[in-house]
Short mmCIF file of C-alpha atoms in Angstrom, two decimals:
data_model
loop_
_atom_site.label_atom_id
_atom_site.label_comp_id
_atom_site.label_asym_id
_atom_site.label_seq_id
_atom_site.Cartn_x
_atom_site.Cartn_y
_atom_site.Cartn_z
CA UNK L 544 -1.35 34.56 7.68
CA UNK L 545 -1.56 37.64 9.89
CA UNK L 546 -0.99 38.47 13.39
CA UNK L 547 -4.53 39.11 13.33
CA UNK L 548 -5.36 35.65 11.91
CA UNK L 549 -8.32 33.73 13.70
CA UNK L 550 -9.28 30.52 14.02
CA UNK L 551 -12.76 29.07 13.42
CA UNK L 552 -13.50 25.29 14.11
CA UNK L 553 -16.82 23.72 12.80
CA UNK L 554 -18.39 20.51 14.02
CA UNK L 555 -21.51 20.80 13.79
CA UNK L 556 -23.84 22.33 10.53
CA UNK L 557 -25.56 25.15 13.00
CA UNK L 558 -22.05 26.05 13.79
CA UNK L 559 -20.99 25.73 10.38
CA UNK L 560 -23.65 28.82 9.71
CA UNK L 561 -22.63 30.47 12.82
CA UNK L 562 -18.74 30.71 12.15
CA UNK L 563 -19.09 31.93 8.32
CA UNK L 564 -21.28 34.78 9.28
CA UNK L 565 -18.70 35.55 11.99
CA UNK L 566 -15.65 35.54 9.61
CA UNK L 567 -17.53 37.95 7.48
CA UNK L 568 -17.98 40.15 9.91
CA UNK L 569 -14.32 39.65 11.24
CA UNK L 570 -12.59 40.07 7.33
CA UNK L 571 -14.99 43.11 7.09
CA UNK L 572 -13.06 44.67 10.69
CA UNK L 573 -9.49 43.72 8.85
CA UNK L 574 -8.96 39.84 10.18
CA UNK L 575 -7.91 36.89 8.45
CA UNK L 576 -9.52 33.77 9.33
CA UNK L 577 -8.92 30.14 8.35
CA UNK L 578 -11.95 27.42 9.19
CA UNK L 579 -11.21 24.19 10.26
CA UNK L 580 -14.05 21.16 10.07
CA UNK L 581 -14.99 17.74 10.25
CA UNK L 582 -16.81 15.15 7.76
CA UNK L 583 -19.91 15.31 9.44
CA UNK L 584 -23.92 15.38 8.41
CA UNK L 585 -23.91 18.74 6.15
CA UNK L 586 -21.39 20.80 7.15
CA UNK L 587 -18.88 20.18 3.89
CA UNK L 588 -21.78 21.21 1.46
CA UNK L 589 -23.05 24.15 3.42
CA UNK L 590 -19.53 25.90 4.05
CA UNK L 591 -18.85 25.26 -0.08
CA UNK L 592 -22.80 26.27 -0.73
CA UNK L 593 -21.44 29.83 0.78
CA UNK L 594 -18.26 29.67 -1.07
CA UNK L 595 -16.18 29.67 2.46
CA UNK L 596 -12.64 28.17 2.21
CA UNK L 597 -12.10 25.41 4.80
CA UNK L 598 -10.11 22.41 5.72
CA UNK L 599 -11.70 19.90 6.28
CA UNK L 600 -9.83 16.97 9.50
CA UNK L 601 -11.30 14.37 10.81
CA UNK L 602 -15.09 12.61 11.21
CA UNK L 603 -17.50 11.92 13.86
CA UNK L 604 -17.21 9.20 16.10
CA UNK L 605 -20.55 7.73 16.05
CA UNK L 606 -21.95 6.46 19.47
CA UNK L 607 -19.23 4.22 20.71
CA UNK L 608 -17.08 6.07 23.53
CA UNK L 609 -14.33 4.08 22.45
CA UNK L 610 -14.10 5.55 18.81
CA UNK L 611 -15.50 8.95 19.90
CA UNK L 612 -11.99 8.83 21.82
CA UNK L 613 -10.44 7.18 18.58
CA UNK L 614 -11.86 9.91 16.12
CA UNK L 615 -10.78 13.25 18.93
CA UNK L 616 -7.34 11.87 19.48
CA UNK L 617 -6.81 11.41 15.36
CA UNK L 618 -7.62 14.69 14.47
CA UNK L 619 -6.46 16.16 17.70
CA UNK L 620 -2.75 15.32 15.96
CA UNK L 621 -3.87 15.95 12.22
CA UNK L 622 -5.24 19.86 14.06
CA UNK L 623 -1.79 20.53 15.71
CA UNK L 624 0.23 19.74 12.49
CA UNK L 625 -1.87 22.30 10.40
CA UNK L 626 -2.40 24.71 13.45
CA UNK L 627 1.10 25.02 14.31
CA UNK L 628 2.64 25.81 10.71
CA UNK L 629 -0.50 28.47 10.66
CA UNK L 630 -0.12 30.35 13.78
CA UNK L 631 -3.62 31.92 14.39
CA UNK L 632 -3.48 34.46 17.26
CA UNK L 633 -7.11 33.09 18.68
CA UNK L 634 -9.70 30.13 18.39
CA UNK L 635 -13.27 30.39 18.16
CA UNK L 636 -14.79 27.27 18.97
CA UNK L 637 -18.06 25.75 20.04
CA UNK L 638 -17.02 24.20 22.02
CA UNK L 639 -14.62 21.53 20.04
CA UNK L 640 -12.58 19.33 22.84
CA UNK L 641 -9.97 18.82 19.86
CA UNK L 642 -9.61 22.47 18.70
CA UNK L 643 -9.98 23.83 22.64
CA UNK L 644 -6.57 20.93 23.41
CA UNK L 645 -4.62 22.06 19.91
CA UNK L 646 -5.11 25.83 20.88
CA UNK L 647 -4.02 25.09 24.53
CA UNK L 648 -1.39 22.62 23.89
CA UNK L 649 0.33 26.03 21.11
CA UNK L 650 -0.65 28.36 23.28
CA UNK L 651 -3.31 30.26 21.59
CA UNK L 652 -5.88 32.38 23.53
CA UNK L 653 -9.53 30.41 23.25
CA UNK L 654 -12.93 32.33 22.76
CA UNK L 655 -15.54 29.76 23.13
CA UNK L 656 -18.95 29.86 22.60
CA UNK L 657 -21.93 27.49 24.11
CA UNK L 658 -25.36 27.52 24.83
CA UNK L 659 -25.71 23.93 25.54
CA UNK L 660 -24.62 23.65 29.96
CA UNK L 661 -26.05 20.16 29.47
CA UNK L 662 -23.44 19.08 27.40
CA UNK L 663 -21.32 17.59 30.68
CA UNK L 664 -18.94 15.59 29.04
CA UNK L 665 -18.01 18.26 26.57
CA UNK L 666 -17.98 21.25 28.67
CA UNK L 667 -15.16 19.16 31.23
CA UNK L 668 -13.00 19.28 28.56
CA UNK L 669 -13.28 22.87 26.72
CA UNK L 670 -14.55 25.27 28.93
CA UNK L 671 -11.44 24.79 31.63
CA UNK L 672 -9.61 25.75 28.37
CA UNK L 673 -10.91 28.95 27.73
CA UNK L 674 -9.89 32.27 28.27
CA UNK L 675 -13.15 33.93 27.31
CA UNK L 676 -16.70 32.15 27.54
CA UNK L 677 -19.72 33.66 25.60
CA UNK L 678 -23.22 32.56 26.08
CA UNK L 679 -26.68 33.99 26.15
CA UNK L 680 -28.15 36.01 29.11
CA UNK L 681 -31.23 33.16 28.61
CA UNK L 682 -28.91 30.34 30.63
CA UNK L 683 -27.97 32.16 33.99
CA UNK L 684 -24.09 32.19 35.09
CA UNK L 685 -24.58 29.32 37.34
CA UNK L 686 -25.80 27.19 34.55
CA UNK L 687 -21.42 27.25 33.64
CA UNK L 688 -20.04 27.33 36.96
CA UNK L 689 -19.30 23.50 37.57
CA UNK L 690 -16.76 24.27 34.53
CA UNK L 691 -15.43 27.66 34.53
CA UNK L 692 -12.35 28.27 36.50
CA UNK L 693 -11.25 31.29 38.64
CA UNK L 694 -10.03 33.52 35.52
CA UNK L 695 -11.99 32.49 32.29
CA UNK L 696 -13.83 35.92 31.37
CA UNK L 697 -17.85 35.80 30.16
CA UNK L 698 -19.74 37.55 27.93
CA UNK L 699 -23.06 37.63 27.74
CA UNK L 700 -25.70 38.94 24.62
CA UNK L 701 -29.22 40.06 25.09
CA UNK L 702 -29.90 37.30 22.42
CA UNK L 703 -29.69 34.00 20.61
CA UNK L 704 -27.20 32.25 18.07
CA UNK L 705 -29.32 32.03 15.30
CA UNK L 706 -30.15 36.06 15.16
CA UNK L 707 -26.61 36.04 13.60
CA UNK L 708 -28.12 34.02 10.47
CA UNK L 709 -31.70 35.41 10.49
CA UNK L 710 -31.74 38.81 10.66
CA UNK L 711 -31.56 40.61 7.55
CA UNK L 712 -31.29 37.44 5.53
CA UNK L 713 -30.49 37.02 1.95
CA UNK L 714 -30.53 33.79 0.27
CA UNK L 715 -27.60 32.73 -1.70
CA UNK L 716 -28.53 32.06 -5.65
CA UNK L 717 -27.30 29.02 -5.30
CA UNK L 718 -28.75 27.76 -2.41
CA UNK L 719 -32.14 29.23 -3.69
CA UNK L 720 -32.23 27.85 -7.04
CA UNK L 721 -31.72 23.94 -5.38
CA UNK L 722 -34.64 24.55 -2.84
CA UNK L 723 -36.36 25.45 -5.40
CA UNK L 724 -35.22 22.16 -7.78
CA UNK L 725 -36.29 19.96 -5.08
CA UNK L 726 -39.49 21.43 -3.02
CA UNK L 727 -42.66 22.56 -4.37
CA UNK L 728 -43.35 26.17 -2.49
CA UNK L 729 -46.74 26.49 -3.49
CA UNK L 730 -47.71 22.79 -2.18
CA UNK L 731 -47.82 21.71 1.96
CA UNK L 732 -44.29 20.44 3.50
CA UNK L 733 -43.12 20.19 6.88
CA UNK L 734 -39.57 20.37 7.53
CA UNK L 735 -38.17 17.38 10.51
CA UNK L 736 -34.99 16.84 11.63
CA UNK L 737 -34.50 13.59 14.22
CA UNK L 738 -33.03 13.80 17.44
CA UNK L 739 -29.03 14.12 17.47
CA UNK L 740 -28.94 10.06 19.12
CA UNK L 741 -25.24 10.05 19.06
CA UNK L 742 -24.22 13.07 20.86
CA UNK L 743 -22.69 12.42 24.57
CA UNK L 744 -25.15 14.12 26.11
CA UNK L 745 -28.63 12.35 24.63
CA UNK L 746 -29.34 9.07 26.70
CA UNK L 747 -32.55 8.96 25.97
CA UNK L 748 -34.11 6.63 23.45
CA UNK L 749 -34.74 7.21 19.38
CA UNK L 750 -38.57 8.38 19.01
CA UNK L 751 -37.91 9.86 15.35
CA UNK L 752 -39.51 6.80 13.35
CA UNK L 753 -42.62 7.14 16.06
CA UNK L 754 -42.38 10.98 15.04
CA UNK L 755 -42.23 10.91 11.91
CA UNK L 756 -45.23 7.94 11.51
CA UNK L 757 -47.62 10.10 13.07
CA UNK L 758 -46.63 13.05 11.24
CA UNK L 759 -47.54 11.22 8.00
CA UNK L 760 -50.72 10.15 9.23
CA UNK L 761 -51.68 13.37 9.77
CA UNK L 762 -50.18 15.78 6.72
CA UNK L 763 -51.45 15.40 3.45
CA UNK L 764 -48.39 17.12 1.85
CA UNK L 765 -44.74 16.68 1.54
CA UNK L 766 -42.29 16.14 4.22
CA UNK L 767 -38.31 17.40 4.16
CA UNK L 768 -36.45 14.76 6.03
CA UNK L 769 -32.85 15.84 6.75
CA UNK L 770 -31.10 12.87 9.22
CA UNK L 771 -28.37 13.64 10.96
CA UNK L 772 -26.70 9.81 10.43
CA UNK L 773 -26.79 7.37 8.10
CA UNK L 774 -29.15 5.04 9.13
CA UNK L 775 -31.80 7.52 9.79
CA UNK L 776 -31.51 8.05 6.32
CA UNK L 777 -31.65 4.47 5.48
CA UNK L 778 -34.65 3.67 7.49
CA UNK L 779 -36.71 6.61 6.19
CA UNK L 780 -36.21 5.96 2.82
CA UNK L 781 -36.93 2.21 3.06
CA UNK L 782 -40.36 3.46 5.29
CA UNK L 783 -42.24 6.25 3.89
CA UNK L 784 -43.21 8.04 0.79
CA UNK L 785 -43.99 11.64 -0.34
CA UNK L 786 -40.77 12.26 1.28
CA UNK L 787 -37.47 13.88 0.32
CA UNK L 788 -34.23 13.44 1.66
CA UNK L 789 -31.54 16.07 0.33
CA UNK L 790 -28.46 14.64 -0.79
CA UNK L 791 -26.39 17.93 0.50
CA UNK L 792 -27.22 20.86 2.31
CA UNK L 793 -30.68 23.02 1.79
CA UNK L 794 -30.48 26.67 3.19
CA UNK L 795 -33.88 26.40 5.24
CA UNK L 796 -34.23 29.47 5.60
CA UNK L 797 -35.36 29.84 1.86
CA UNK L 798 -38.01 27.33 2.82
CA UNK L 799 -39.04 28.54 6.46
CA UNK L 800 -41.49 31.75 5.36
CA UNK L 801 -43.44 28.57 3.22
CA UNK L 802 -43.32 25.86 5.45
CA UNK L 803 -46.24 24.70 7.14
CA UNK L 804 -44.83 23.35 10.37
CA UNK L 805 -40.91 22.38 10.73
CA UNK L 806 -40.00 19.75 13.76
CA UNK L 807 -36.92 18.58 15.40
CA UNK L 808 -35.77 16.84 17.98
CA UNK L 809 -32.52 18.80 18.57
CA UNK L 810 -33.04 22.74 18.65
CA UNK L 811 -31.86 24.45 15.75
CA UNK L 812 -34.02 24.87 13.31
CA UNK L 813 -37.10 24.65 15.45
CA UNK L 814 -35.13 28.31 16.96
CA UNK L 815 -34.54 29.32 13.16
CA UNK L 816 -38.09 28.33 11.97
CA UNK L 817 -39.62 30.60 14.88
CA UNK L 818 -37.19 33.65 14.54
CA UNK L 819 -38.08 33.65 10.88
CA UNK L 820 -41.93 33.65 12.06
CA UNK L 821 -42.68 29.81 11.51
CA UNK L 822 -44.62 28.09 13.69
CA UNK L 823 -42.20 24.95 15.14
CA UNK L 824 -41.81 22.30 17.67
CA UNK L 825 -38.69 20.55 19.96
CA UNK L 826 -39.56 17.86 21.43
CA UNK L 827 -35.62 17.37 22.92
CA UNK L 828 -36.85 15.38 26.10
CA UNK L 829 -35.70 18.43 28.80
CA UNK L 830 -35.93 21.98 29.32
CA UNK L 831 -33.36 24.10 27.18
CA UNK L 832 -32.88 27.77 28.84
CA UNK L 833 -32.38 29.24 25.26
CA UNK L 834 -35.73 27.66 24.12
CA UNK L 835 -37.65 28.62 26.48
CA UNK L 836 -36.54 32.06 26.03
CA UNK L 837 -37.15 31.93 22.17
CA UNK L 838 -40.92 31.29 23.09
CA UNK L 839 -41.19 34.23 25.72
CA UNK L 840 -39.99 36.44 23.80
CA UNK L 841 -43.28 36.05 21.67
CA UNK L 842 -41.82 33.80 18.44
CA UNK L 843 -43.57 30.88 17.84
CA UNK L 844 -41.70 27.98 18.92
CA UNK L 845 -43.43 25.17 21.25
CA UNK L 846 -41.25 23.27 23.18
CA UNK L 847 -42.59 19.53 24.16
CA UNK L 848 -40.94 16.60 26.15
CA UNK L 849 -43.46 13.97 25.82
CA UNK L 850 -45.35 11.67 23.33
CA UNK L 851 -48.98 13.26 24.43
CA UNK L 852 -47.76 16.74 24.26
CA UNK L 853 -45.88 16.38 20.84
CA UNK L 854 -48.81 14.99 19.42
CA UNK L 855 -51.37 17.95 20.91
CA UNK L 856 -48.79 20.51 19.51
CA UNK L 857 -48.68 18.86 15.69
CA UNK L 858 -52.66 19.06 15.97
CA UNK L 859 -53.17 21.92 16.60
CA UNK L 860 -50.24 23.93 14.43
CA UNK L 861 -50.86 21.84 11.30
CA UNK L 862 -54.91 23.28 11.72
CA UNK L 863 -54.08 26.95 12.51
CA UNK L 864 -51.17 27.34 10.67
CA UNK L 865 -50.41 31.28 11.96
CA UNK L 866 -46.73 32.61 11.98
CA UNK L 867 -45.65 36.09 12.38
CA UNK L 868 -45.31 39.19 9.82
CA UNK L 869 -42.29 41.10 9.37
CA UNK L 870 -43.47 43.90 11.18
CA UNK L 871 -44.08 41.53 14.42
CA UNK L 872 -40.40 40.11 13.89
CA UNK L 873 -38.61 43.60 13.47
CA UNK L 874 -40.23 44.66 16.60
CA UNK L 875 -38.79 41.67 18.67
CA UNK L 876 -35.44 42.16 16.69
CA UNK L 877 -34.72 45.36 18.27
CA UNK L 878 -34.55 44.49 21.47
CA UNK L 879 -32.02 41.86 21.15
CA UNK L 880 -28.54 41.26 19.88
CA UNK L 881 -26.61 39.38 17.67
CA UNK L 882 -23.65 37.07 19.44
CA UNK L 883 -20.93 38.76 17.12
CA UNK L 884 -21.46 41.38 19.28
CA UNK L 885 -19.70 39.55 22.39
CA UNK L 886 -17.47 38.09 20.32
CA UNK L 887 -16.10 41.04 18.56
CA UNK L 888 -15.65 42.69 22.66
CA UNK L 889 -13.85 39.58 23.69
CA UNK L 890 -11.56 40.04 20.41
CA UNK L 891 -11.03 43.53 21.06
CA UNK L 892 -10.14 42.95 25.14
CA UNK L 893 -7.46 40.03 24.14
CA UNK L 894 -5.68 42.19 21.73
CA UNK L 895 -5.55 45.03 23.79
CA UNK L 896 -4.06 43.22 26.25
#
């Protein structure tokens, strides 16, 4: 490894996307870059569907504080052994409490990333950390302040994370060809992802069987079921029919522009879905800055935080079923930016420096 070596650290599969399209663009401006993960939902299968190298440390610690505490401080020391012997001149994390503490405790420079202010627990222990903070101009400076200290730098992008995966999209072969093995383009699916029920932050409680029950009731085609844990995938295959439930990671965005509807209770792909043109639906029971943004910007995502409201929105989509035309999307692309461009500033300050 280089001076110029940075580190990427995945814990999630959105930022599993996010950091391999920014290590292209950084080994295409002369970095190295080594990504660091954990055993978690689909993030192995979609960093080896893209052919990214990556080591993988450590697993999620489910919903118990006491093993969430457990699982950070394990691979907290497993991070520092593998860290230290490669000497990366900067982290780029999302924000990951046990990269952020590795980087700090070896001294390396932290760019972090975050649109998520309601993440409290998380937040207390990265963002203190960091030397740079990048986030979109949709959450407002104050939305950080409880965290930031005196002289963390911010950058903000006229834009949202997922513009780094969507624009100008090709699919992998790979990833095409199983989408393809699995899901019937020509027939009705919706795609629906459950609420993330284990994350520090969500104290509200599990609605995805009530979700996904009504959503049955009312579709007369096939519906993509991708669970975050284990026993959402038990219960939905014990429940329902006409239902698949991948075994590793789809690339969605081959099945977006044919979807019918796609649903979540998280934020991701519902912000994907609608980038891409495809009508789609968060019920995640608050306001989100970002998603609200998403929608004013004219894409079509419809963000709902009750049982009423979800099931008005679902209605009506599934019997309109518009999207937008590549024309409409290009002309929203151009006013906004990618987050690589923040990132690559923030890069460019700390080695000048």
């Amino acid at each position: 490894m280089t001076g110029k070596t940075v580190w990427l650290d995945v814990l999630t599969p959105k930022q599993a996307l996010l950091m391999h399209y920014l290590s292209l663009k950084l080994r295409s401006k002369g970095y190295e870059t080594i990504i660091t993960c954990r055993k978690y939902d689909y993030i192995e299968s979609l960093l080896k569907g893209y052919e990214e190298k990556f080591v993988s440390i450590g697993e999620h610690g489910g919903r118990s504080l006491s093993r969430k505490l457990a699982a950070y401080a394990k691979r907290t020391l497993e991070l520092t052994k593998l860290i230290n012997e490669v000497s990366p001149s900067v982290l780029i994390s999302y924000p990951s409490p046990s990269g952020c503490r590795v980087a700090f405790g070896l001294g390396i420079p932290i760019i972090l990333m975050n649109d998520t202010p309601h993440a409290e627990a998380v937040n207390k222990l990265t963002i203190p950390l960091a030397n740079y903070l990048i986030f979109s101009k949709c959450i407002p400076l104050e939305a950080f302040k409880p965290y930031t200290l005196p002289g963390t730098k911010i950058y903000q992008f006229n834009g949202v994370d997922e513009l780094e995966w969507v624009i100008n999209y090709k699919p992998p072969k790979q990833f095409k060809e199983r989408a393809l093995s699995l899901i019937n383009l020509d027939k009705p699916f919706i795609i629906f992802r459950p609420e993330e029920t284990q994350a520090s932050y969500y104290k509200y409680r599990p609605v995805f069987h009530k979700v996904l029950k009504y959503i049955a009731s009312r579709f007369d085609g096939t519906i993509v079921f991708l669970p975050r844990y284990e026993y959402q995938r038990k219960h939905v295959l014990k429940r329902f029919k006409n239902i698949i439930v991948p075994e590793t990671a789809l690339d969605l965005r081959v099945l977006y522009p044919k979807a019918s509807l796609v649903i979540t209770g998280g934020a991701t792909i519902a912000r994907e879905a609608a980038l891409m043109g495809t009508p789609s639906i968060s019920y995640f029971p608050r306001k989100t800055l970002v998603n609200e943004c998403v929608s004013s910007w004219g894409f079509p995502l419809y963000n709902t935080h009750d049982w009423v409201s979800l099931r008005k929105h679902i209605n009506t989509l599934l019997e309109e079923r518009t999207r937008l035309n590549e024309n409409q999307l290009r002309k929203i692309y151009l006013q906004l930016e990618k987050p690589s461009t923040a990132v690559i500033k923030a890069l460019e300050e700390l080695n000048s420096g």
